[in-house]
Short mmCIF file of N, CA and C in Angstrom, two decimals:
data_model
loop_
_atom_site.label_atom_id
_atom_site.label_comp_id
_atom_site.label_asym_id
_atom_site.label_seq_id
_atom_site.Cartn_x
_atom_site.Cartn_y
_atom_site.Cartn_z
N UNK A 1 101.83 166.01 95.45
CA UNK A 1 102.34 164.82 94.80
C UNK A 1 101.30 163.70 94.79
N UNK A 2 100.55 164.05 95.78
CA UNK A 2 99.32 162.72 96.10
C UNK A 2 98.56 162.76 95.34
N UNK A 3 97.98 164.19 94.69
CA UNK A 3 97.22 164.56 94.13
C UNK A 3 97.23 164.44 92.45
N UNK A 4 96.21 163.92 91.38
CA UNK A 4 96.72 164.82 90.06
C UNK A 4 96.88 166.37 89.88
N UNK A 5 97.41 166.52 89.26
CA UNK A 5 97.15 167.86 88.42
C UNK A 5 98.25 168.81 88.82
N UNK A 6 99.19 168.51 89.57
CA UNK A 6 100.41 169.22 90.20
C UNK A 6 101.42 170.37 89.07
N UNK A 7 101.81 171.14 89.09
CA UNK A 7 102.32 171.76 88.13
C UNK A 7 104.08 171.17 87.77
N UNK A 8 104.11 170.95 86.95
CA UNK A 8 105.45 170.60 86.60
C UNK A 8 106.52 171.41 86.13
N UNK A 9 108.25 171.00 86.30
CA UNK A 9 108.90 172.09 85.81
C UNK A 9 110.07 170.70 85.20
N UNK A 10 111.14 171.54 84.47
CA UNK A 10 112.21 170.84 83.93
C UNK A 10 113.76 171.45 84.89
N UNK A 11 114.09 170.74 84.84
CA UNK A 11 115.39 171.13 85.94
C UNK A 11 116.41 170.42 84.78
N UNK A 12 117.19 171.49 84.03
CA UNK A 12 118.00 171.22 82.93
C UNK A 12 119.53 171.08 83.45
N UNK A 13 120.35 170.35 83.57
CA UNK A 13 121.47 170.26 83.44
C UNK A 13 122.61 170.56 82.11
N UNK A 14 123.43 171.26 81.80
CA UNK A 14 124.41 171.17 80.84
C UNK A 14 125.63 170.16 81.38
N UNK A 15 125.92 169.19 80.26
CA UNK A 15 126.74 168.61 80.49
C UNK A 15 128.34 168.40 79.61
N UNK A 16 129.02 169.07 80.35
CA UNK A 16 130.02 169.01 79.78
C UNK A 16 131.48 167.82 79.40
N UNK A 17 131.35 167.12 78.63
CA UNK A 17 132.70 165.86 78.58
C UNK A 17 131.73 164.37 78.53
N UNK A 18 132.47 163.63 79.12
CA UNK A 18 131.62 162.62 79.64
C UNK A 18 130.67 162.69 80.87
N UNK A 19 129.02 162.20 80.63
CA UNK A 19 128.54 162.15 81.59
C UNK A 19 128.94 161.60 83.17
N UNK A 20 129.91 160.55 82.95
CA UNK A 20 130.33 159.36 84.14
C UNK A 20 131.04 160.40 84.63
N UNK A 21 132.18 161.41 84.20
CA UNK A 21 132.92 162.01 84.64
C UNK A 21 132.02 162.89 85.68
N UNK A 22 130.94 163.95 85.32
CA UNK A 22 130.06 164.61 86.22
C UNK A 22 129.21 164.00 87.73
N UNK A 23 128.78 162.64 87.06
CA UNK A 23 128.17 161.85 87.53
C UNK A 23 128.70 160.73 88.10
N UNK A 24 129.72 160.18 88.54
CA UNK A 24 130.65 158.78 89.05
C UNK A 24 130.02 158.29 89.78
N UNK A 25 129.00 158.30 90.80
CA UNK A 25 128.60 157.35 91.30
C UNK A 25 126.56 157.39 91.09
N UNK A 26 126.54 157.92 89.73
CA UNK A 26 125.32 157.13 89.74
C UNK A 26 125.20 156.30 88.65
N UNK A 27 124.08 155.65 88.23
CA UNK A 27 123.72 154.12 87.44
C UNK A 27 123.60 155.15 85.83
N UNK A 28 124.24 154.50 85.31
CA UNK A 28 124.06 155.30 83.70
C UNK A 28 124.18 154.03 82.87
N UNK A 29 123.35 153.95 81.83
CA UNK A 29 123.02 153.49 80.79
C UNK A 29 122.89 153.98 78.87
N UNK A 30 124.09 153.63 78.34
CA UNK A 30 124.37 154.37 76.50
C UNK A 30 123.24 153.63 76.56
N UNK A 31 122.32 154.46 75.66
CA UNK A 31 121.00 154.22 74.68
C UNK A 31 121.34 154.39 73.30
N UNK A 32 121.16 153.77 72.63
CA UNK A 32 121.58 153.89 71.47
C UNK A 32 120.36 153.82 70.76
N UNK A 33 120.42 155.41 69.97
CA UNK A 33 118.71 155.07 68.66
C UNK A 33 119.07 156.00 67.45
N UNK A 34 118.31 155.43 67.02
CA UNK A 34 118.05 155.45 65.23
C UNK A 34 118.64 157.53 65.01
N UNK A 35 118.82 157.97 64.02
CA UNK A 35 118.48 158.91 63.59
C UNK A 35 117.02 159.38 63.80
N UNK A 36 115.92 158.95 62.96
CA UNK A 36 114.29 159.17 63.37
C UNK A 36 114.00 159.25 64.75
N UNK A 37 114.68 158.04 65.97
CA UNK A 37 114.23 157.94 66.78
C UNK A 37 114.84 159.35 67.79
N UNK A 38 115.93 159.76 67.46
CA UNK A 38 116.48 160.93 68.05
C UNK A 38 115.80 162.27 67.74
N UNK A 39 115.27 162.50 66.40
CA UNK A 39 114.41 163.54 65.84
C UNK A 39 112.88 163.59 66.41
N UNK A 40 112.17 162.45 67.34
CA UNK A 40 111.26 161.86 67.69
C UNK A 40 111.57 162.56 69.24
N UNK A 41 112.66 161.62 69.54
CA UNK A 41 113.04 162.42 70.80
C UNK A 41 113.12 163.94 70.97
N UNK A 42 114.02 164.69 70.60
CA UNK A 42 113.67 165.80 70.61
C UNK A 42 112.82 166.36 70.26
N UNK A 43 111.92 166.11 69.25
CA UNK A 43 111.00 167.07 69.37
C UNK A 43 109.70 166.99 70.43
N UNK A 44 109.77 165.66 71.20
CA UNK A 44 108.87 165.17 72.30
C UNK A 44 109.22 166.04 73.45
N UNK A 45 110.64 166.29 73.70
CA UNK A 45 111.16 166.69 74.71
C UNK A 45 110.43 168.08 74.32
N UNK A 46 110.92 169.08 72.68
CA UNK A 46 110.73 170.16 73.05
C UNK A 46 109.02 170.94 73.31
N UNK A 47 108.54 169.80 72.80
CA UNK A 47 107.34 170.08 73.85
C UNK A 47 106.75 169.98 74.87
N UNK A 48 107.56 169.60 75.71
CA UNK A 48 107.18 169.51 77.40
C UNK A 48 107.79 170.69 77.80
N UNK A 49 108.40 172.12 76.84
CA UNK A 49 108.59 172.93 77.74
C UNK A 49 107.99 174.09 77.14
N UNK A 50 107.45 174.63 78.63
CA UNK A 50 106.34 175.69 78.97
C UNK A 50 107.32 176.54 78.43
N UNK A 51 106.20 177.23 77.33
CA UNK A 51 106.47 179.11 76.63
C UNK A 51 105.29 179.82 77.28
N UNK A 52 106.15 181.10 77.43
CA UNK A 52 105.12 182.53 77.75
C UNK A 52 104.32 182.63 76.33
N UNK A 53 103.20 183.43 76.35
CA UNK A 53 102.53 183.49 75.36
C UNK A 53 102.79 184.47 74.20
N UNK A 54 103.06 183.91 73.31
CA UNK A 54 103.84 184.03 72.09
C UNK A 54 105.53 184.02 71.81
N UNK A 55 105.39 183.38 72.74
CA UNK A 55 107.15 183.46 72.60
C UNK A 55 107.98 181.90 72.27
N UNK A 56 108.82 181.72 71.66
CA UNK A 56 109.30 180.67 71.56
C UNK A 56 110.19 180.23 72.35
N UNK A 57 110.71 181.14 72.84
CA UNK A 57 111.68 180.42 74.17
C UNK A 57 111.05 179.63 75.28
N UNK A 58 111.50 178.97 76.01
CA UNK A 58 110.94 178.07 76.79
C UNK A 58 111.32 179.51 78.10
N UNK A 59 110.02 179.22 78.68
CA UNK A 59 110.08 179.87 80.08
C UNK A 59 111.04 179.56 81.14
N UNK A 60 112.30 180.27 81.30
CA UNK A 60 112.76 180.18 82.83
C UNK A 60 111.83 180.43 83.88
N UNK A 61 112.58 179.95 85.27
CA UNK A 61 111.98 179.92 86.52
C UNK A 61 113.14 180.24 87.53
N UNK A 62 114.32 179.80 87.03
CA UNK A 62 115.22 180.35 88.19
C UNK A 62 116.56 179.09 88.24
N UNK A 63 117.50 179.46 89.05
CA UNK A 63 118.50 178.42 89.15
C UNK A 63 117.95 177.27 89.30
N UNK A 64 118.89 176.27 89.21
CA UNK A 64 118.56 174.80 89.25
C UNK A 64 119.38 174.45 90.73
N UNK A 65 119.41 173.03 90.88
CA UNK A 65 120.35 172.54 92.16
C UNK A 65 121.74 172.64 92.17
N UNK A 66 122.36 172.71 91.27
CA UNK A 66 123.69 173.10 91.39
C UNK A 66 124.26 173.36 89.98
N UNK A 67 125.32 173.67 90.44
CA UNK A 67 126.28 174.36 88.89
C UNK A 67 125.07 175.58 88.08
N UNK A 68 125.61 175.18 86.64
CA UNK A 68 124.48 176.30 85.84
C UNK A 68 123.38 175.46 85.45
N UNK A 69 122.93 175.02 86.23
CA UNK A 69 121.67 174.13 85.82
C UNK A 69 120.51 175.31 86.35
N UNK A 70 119.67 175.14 85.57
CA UNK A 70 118.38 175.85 85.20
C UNK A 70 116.34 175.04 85.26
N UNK A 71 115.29 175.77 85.89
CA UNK A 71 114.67 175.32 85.97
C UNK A 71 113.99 175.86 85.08
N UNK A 72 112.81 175.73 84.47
CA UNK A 72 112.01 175.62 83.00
C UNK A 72 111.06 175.37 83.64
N UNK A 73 109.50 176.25 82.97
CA UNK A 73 108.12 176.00 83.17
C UNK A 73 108.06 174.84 82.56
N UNK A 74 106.99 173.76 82.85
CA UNK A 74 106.82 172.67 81.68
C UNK A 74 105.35 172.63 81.51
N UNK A 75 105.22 171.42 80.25
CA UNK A 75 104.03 171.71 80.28
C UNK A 75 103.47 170.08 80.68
N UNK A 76 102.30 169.91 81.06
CA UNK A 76 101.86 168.55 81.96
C UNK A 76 102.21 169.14 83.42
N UNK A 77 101.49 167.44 83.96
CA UNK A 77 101.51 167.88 85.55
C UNK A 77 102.25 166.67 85.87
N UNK A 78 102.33 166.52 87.03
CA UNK A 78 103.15 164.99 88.12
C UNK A 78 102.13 164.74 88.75
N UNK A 79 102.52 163.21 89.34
CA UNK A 79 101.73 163.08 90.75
C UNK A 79 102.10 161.93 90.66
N UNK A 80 101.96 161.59 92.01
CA UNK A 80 102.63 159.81 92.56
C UNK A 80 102.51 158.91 91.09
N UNK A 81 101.96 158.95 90.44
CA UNK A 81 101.59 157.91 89.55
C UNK A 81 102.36 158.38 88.07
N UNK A 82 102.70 159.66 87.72
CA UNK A 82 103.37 160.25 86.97
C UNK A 82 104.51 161.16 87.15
N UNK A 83 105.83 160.18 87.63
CA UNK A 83 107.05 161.35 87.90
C UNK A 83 107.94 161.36 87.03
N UNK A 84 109.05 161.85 87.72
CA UNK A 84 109.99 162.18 86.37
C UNK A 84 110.84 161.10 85.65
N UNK A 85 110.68 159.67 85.84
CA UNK A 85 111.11 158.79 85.71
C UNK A 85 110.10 158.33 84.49
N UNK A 86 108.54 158.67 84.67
CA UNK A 86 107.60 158.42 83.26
C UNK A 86 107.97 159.17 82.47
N UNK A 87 108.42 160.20 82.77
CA UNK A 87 108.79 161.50 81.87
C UNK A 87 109.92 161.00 81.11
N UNK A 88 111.29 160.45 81.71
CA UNK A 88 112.05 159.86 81.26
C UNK A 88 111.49 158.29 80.11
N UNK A 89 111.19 157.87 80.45
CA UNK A 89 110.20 156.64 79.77
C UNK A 89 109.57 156.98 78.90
N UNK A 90 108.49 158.07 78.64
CA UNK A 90 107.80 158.53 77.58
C UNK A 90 109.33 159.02 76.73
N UNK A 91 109.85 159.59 77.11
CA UNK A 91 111.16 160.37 75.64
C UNK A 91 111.56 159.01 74.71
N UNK A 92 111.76 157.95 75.59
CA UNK A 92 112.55 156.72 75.04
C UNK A 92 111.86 155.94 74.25
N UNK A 93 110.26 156.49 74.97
CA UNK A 93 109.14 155.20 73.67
C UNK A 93 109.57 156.34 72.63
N UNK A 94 109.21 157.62 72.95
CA UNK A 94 108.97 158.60 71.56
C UNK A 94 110.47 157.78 70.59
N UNK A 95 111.08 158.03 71.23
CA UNK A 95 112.72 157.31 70.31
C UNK A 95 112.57 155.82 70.32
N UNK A 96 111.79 155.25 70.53
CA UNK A 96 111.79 154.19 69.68
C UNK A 96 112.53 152.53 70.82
N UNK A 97 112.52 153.28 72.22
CA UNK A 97 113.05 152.14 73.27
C UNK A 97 112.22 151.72 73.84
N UNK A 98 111.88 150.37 74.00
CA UNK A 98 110.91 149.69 74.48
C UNK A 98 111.18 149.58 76.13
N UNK A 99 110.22 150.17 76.80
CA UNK A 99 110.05 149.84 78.01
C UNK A 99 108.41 149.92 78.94
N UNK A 100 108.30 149.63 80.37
CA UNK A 100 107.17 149.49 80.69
C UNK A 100 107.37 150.67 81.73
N UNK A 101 106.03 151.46 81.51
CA UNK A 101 105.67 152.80 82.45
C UNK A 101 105.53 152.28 83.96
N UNK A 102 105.43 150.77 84.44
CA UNK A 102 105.03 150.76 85.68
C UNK A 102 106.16 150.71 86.29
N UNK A 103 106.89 149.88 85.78
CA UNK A 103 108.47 149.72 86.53
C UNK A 103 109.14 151.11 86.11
N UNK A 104 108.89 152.15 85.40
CA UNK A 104 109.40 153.35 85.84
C UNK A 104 109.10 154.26 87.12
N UNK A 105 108.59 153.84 87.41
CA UNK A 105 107.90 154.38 88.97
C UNK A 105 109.33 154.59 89.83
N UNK A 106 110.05 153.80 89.93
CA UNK A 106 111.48 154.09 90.62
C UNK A 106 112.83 153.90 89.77
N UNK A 107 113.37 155.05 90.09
CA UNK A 107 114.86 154.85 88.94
C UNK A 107 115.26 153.43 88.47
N UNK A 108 115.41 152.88 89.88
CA UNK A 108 116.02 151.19 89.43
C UNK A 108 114.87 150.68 88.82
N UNK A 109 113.66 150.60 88.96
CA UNK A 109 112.98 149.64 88.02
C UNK A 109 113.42 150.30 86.30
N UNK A 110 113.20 151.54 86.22
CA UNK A 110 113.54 151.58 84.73
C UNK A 110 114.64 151.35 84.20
N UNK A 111 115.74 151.53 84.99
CA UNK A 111 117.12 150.89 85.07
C UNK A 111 117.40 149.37 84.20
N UNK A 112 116.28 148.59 85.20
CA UNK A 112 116.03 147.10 84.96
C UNK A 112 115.66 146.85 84.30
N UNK A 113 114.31 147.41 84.01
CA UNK A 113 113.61 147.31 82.66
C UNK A 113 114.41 147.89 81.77
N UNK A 114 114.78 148.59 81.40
CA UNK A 114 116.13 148.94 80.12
C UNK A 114 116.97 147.69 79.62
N UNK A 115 117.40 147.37 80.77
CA UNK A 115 118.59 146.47 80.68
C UNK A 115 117.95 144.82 80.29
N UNK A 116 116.36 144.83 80.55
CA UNK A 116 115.89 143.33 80.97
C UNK A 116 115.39 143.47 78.93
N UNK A 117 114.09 145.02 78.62
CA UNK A 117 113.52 144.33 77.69
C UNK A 117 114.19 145.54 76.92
N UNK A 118 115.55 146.18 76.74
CA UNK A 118 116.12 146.66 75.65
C UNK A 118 117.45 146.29 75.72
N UNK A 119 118.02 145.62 76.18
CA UNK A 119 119.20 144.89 76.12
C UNK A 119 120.76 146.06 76.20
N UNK A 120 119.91 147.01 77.29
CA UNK A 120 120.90 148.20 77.46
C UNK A 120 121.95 147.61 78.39
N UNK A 121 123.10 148.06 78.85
CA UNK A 121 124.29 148.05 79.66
C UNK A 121 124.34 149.07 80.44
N UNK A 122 124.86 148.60 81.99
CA UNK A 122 125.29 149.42 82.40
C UNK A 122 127.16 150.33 82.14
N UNK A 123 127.13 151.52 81.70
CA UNK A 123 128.12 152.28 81.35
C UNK A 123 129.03 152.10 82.37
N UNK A 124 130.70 151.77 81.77
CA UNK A 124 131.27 151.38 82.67
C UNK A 124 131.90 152.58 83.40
N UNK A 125 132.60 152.59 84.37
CA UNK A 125 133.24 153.85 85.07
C UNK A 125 134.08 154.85 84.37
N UNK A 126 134.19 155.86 85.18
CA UNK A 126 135.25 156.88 83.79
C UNK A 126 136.36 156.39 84.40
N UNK A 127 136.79 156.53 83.24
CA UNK A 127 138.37 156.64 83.36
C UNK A 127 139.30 158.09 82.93
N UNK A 128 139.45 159.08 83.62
CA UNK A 128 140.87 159.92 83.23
C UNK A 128 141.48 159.83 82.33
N UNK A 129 141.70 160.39 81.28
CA UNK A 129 142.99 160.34 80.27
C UNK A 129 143.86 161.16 80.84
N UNK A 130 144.99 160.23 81.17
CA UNK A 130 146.71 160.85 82.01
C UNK A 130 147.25 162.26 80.79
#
């Protein structure tokens, strides 16, 4: 991690319903972008994931941390100065959300920065439909 050049992977979650519902006690933020900026997004995303050679599928690696979540070769590296929080940050410039790579360094700074220079909200709690 100290080091550059570390090998990177994607740890994919499927999410089913509302995110808040899966997730209730962590910090979530609706992003809201363009059409372009979503076509931008994905296709940024689908190149950060590692294919075997000639193949178009993205390389598995094995289960993920829980449920059917899945880990993925990627492509780039990490290291203290580039984690998955830049990773997160780079998708959002590709789509078109203004934020700063330094205060992504820890969840809450990009959190802040979202909320400070894109005028995001924090998502309010789920609620159950009875």
């Amino acid at each position: 991690m100290f080091r550059p050049g570390n090998p990177s992977v994607l740890h994919v979650v499927g999410v089913k319903g509302d995110p808040r519902a899966m997730f209730p006690n962590s910090d979530l933020v609706r992003v809201g972008i363009s059409d372009a900026g979503f076509v931008r997004l994905v296709d940024t995303l689908d190149a950060t994931f590692g294919r075997g050679k000639g193949s178009v599928m993205p390389e598995q690696l094995g289960p993920g941390l829980y449920g059917t979540s899945l880990f993925f070769r990627a492509n780039g590296t990490f290291h203290l100065f580039h984690v998955c929080n830049h990773w997160i940050a780079d998708l959002l410039d590709a789509a078109g959300v203004p934020n700063a790579p330094v205060l992504a360094t820890l969840p809450s700074g990009l959190l802040l920065d979202l909320k400070w220079r894109s005028g995001l909200v924090r998502s309010s709690p789920f609620t159950p439909k009875p």
